[in-house]
Tab-separated table of C-alpha atoms and ligand atoms in Angstrom:
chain	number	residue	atom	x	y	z
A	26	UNK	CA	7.257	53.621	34.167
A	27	UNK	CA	4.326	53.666	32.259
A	28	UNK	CA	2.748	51.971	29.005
A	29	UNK	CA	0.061	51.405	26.933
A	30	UNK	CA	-0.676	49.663	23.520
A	31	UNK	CA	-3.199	50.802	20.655
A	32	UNK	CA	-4.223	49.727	17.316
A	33	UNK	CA	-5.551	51.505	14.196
A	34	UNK	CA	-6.313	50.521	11.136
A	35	UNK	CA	-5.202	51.976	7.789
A	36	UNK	CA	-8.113	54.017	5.732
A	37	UNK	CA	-8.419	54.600	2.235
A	38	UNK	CA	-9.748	58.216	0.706
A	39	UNK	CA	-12.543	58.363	-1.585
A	40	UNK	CA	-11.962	62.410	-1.715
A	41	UNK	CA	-7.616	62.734	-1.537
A	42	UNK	CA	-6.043	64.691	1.137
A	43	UNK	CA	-3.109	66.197	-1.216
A	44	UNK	CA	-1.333	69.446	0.053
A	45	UNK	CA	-1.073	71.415	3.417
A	46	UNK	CA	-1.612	74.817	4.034
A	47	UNK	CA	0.728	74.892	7.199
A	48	UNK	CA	3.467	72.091	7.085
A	49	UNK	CA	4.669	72.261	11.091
A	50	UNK	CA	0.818	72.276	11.962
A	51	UNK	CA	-0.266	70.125	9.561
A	52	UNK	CA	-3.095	71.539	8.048
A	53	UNK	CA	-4.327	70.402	4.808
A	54	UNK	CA	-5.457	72.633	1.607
A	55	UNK	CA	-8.834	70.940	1.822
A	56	UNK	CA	-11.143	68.825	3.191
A	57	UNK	CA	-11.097	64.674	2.538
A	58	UNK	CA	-13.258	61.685	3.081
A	59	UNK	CA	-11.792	58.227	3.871
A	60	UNK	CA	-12.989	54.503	4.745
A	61	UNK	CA	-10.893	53.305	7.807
A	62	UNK	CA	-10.778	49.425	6.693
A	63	UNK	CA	-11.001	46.457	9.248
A	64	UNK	CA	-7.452	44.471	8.226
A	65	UNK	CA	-3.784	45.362	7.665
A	66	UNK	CA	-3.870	47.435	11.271
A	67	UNK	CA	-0.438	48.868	12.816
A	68	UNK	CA	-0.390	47.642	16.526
A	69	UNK	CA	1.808	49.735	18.834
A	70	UNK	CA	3.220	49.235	22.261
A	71	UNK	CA	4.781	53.095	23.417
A	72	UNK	CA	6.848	52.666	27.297
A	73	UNK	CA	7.616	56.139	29.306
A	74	UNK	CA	11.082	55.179	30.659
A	75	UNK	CA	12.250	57.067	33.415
A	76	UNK	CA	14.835	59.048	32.107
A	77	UNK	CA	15.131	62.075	29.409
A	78	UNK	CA	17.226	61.530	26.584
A	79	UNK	CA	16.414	59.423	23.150
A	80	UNK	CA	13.462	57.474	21.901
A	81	UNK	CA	13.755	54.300	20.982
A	82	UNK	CA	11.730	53.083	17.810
A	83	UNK	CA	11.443	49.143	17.109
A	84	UNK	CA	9.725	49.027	13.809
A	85	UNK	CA	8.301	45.302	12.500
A	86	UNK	CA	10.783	43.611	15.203
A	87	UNK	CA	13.694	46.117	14.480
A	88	UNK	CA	15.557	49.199	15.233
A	89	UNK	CA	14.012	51.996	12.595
A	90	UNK	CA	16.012	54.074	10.216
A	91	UNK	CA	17.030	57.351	11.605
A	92	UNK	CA	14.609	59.354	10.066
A	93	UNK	CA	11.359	57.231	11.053
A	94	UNK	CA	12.717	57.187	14.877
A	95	UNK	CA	13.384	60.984	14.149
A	96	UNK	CA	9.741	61.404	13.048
A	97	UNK	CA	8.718	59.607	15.944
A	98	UNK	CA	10.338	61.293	18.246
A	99	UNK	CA	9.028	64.771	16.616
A	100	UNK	CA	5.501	63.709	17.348
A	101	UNK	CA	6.429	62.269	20.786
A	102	UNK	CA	7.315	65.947	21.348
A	103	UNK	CA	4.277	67.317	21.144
A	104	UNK	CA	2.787	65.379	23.763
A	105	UNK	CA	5.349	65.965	26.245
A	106	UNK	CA	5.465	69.336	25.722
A	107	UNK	CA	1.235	69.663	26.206
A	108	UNK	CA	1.766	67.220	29.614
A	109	UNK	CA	6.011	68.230	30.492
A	110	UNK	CA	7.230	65.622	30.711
A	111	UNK	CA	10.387	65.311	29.081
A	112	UNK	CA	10.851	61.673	29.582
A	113	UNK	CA	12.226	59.393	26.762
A	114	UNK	CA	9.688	56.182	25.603
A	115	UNK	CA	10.237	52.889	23.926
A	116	UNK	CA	7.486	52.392	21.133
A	117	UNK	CA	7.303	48.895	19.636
A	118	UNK	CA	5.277	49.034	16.617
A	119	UNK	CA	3.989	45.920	13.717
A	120	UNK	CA	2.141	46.552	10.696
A	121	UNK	CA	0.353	43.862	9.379
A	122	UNK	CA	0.489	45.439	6.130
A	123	UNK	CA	3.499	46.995	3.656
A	124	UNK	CA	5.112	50.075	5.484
A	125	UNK	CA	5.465	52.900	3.270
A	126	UNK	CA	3.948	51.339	-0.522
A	127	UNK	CA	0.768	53.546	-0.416
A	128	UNK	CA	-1.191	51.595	1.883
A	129	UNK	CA	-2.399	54.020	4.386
A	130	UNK	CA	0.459	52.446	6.697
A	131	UNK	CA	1.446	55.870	7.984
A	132	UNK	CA	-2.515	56.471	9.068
A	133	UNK	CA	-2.521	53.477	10.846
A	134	UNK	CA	0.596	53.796	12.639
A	135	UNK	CA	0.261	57.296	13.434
A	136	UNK	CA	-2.953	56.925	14.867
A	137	UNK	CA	-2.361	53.821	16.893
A	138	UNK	CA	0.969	55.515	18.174
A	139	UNK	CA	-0.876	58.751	19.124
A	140	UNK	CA	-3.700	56.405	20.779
A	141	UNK	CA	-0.825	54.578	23.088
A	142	UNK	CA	1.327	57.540	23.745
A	143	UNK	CA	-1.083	59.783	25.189
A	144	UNK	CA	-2.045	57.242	27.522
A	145	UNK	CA	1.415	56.120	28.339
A	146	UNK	CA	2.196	60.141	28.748
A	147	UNK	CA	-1.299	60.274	31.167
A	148	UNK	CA	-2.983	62.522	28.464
A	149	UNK	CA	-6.909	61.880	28.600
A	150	UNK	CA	-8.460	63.032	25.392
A	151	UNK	CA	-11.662	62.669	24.084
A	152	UNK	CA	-12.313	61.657	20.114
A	153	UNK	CA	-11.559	65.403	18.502
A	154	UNK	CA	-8.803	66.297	20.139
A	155	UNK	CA	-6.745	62.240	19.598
A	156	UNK	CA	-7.997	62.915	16.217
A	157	UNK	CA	-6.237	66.161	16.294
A	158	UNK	CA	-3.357	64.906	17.785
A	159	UNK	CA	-2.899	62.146	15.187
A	160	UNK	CA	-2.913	64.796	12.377
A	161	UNK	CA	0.219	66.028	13.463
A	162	UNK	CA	2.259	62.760	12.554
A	163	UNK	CA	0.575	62.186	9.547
A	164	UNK	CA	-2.144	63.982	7.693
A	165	UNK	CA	-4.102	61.074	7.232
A	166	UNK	CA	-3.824	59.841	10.666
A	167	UNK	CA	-6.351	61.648	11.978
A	168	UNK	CA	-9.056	59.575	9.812
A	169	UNK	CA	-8.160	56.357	11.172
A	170	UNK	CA	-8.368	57.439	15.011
A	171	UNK	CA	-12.260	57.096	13.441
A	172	UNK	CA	-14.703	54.061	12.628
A	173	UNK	CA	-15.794	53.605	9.156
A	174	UNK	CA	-16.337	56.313	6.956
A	175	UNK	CA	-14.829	60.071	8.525
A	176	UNK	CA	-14.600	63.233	6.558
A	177	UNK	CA	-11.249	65.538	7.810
A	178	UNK	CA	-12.185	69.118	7.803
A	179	UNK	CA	-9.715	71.959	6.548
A	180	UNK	CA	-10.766	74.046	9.214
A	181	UNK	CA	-7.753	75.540	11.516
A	182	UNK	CA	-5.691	73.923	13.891
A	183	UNK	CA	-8.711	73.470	16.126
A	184	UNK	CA	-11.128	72.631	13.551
A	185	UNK	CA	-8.840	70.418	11.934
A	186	UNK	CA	-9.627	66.937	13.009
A	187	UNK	CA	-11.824	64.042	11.619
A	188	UNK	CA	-15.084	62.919	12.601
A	189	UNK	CA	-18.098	60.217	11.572
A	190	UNK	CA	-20.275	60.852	8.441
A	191	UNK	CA	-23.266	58.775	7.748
A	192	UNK	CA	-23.048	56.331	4.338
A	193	UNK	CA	-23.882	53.307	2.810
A	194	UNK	CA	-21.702	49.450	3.540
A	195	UNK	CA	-18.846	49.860	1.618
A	196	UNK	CA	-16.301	47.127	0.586
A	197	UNK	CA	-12.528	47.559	-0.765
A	198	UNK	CA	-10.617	45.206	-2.680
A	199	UNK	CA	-6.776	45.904	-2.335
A	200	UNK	CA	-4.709	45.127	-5.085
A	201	UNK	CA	-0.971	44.634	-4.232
A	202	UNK	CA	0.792	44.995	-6.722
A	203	UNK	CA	4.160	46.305	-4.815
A	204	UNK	CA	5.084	46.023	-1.376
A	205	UNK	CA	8.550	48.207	-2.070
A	206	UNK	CA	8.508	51.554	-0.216
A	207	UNK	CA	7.801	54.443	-2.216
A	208	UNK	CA	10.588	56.254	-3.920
A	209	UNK	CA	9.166	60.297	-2.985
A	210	UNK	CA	7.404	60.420	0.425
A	211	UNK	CA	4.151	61.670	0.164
A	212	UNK	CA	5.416	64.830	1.947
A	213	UNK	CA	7.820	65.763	-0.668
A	214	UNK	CA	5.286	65.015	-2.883
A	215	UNK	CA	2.679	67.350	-1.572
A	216	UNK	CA	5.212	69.748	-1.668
A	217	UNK	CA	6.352	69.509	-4.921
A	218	UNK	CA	2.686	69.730	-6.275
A	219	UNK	CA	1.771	72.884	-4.596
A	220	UNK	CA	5.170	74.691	-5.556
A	221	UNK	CA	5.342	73.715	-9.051
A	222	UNK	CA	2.019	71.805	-10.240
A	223	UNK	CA	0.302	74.403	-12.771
A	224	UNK	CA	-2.727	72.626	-11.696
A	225	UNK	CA	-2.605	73.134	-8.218
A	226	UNK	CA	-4.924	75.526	-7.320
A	227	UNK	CA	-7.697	73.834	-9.289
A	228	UNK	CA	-6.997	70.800	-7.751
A	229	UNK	CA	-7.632	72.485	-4.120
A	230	UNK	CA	-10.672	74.454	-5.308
A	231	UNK	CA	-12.148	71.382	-7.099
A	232	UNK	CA	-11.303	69.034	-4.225
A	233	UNK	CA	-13.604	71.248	-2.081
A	234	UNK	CA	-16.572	70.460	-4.362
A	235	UNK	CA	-16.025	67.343	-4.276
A	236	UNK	CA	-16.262	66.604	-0.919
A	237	UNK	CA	-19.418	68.272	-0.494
A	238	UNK	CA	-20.829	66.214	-3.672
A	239	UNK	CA	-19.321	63.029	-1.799
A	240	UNK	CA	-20.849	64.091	1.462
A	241	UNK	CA	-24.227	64.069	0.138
A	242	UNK	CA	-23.660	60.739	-1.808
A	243	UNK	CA	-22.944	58.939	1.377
A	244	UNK	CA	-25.789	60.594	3.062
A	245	UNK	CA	-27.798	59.242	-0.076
A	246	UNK	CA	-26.571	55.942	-0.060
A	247	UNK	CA	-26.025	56.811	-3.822
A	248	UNK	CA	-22.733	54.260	-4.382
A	249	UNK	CA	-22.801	55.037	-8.350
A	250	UNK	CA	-22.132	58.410	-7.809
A	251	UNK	CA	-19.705	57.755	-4.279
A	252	UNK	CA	-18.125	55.006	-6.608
A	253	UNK	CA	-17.330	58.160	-9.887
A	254	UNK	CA	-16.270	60.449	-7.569
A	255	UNK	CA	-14.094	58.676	-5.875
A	256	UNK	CA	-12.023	57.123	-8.920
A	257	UNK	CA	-12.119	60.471	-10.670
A	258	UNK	CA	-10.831	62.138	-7.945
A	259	UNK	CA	-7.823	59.665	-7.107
A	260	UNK	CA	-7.049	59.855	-11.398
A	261	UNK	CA	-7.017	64.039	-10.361
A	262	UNK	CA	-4.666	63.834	-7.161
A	263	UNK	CA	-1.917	61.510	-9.405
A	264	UNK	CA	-2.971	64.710	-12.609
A	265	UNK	CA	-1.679	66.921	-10.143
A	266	UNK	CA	1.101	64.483	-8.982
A	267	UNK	CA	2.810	63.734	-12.949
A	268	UNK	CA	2.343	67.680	-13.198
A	269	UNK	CA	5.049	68.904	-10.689
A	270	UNK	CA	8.537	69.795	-11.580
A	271	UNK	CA	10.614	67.410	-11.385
A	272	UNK	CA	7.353	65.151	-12.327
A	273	UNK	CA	6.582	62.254	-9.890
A	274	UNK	CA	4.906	59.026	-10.986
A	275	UNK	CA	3.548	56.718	-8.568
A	276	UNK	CA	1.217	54.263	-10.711
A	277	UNK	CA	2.950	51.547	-12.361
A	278	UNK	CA	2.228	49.433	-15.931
A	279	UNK	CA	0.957	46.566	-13.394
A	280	UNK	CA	-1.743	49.681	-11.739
A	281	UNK	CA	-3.408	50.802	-14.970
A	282	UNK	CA	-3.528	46.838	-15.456
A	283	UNK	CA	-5.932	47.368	-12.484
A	284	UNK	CA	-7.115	50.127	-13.765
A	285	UNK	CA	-8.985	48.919	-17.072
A	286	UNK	CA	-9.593	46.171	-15.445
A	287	UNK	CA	-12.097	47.612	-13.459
A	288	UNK	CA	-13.446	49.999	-16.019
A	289	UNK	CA	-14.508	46.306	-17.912
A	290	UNK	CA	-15.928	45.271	-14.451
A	291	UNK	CA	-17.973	48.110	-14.584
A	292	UNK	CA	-18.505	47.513	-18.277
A	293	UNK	CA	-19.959	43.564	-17.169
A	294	UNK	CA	-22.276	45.509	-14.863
A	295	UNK	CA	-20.564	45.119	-11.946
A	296	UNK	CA	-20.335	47.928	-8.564
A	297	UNK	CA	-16.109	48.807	-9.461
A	298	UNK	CA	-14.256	51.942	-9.404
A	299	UNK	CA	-10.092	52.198	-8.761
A	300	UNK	CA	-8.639	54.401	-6.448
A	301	UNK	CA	-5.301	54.525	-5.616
A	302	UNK	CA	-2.844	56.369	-3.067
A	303	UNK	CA	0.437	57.416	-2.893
A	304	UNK	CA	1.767	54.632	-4.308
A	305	UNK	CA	1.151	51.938	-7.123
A	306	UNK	CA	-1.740	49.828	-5.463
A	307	UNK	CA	-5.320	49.743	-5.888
A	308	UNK	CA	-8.157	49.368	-4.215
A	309	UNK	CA	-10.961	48.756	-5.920
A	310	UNK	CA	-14.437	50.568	-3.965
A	311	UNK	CA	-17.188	48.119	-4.383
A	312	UNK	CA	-20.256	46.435	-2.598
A	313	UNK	CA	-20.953	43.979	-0.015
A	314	UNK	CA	-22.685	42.020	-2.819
A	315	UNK	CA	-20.295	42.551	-5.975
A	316	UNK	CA	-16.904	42.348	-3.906
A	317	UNK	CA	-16.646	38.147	-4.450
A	318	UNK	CA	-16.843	38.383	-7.805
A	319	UNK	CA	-14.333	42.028	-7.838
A	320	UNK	CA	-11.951	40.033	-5.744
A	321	UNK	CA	-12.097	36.899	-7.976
A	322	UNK	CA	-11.659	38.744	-10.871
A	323	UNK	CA	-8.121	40.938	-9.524
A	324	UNK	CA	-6.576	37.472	-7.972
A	325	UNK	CA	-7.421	36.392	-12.145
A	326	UNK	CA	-5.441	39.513	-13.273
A	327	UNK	CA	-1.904	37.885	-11.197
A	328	UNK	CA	-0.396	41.415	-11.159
A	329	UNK	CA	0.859	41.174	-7.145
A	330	UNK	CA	4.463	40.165	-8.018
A	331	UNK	CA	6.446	38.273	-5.017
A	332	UNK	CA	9.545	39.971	-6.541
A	333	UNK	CA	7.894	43.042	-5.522
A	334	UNK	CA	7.340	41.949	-2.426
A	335	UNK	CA	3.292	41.627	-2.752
A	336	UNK	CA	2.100	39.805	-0.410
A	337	UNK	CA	-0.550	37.131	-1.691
A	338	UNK	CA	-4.828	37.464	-2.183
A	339	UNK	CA	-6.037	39.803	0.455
A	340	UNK	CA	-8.715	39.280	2.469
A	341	UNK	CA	-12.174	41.794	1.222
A	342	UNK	CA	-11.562	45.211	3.434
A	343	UNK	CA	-15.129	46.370	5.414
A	344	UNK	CA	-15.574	49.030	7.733
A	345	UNK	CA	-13.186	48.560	10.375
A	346	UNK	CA	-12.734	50.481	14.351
A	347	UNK	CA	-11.284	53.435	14.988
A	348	UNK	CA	-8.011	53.854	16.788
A	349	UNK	CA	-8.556	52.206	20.268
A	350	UNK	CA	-6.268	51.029	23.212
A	351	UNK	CA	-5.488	47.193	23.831
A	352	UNK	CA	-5.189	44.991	26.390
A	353	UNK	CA	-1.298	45.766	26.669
A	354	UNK	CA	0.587	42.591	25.858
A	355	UNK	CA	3.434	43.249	29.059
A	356	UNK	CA	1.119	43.693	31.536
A	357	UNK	CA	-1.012	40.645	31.096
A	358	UNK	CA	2.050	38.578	30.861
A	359	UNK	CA	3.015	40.216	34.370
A	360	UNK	CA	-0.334	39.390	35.298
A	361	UNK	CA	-0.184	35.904	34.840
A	362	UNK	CA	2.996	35.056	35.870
B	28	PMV	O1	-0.919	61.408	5.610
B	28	PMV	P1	0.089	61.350	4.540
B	28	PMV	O2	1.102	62.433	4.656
B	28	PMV	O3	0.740	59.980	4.407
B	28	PMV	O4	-0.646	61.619	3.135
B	28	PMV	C1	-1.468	60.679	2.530
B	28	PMV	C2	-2.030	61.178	1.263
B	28	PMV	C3	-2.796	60.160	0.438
B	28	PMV	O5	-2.767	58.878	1.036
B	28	PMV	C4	-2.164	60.037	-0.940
B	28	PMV	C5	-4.250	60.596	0.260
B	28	PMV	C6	-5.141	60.479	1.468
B	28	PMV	O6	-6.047	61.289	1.604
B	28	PMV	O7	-4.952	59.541	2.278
């Protein structure tokens, strides 16, 4: 028996990921740039019994749904078919964050689980290649298994994998405004946008210039310009999103609260833009400088409802680690007993 523990840490994308271009490998349309943040990480135990069979998936302290422990088990797959080993695992796994409300939880625990269960499995890979491996749980993933600020090329299924770009000290303000699971997953979502969206292929072509523009604003240290692309492009992705047939809506009445909110920030002369997932939250891209006041101002706008199930004031997000293996839990209690 064998285990191992990880954690990762959500990220949030200043240039979208939205749309593959091979669903079982998971390859996306186009290229994206995220921040992997430094709270609200996914911490995951994974166990190699000794025996074939089925996975067991403890999610937040309890048994998963079906389909996550399905998913699970999907990605599990593709490790022990690159090691074979067809043994079943146990994978414990917390969020410290909402599951499933458009908070990057899916990056985080993708990544941390692909972290713990290569180890557990005995697979020794170096940054690319976990980053690769991540990708095929969740697109996204494979951001977070980086540091700080990581741009996710298209590329093909080698090429596809996430790696460091230069840039400027970043902050994030997240504004919870629901902490309800989505109603569409983001992967019938994507779908729905590239077979019915109108839009679509502008939004992949246009998403590819953007990324470059973005790449050179980090490498600038040019936040005005990181800050307008990065809230144009997020207002593009949910375009492209209210465009498919049947048309899916993830931003609420309490998100485009948010929303002009920060366009008056900006208006006060303050470093604000909005950008927002798949999901009704915000996080509002800002400075190491400006965030106080940003933060001040969104706990003043009281639109993370309880009822909801928002959690209260958030701490200010920074850079945070890439996906990285933990002291596991188990073994130092064996160890001290
Ligand atoms: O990795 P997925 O399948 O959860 O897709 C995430 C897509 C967005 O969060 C909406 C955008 C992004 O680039 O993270």
């Amino acid at each position: 028996m064998s285990r191992a523990s990880s954690i990762a840490y959500p990220n949030i994308a200043l240039v979208k990921y939205w749309g593959k271009r091979d669903e079982a490998l998971i390859l996306p349309a186009a290229g994206s740039l995220s921040l992997t943040v430094d709270d609200l990480a996914t911490t995951t135990a994974v166990e190699v019994t000794d025996r074939p069979g089925e996975d067991i998936f403890i999610l937040n302290g309890r048994a998963a749904s079906a389909s996550a422990t399905e998913r699970t088990s999907a990605f599990l797959d593709v490790i022990r078919q690159q090691v074979g080993d067809d043994r079943a695992a146990v994978v414990d796994s917390t969020n410290a964050g909402p599951t499933g409300a458009g908070m990057a939880s899916s990056a985080s625990g993708f990544a941390a689980l692909a972290s713990a269960a290569a180890s557990a499995y005995g697979l020794s890979l170096d940054q690319p290649a976990l980053s690769r491996l991540a990708r095929r749980g969740s697109g996204s993933a494979c951001r977070s298994v980086i540091g700080g600020l990581a741009v996710w090329h298209a590329g093909d299924e080698l090429e596809s994998f996430a790696e460091p770009v230069p840039g400027p000290d970043l902050r994030l303000v997240p504004v919870i405004v629901s902490g309800r699971p989505k109603a569409v997953s983001s992967r019938r979502a994507m779908r729905l946008s590239r077979d019915t969206s109108p839009f679509y292929p502008a939004w992949v072509s246009s998403t590819e210039e953007t990324l470059r523009q973005m790449i050179a604003a980090c490498a600038a240290g040019d936040i005005e310009r990181i800050g307008q692309l990065t809230e144009s492009h997020a207002l593009r992705m949910h375009a492209v999103i209210a465009s498919s047939t049947p048309p899916v809506r993830y931003l609420s009445p309490a998100s485009l609260t948010v929303l002009d909110a920060v366009q008056e920030l900006r208006a006060d002369g303050l470093a604000a833009w909005a950008t927002a997932d798949a999901g009704p939250n915000v996080c509002v891209l800002t400075t190491p400088g400006d965030a106080g006041q940003v933060a001040q101002a969104m706990a003043g706008l009281a639109v993370s409802d309880p009822a909801e199930g928002a959690p209260g004031p958030l701490r200010i997000l920074g850079p945070g680690p890439g996906a990285h293996l933990i002291p596991d839990p188990v073994e130092l209690t064996r160890g001290a007993s």
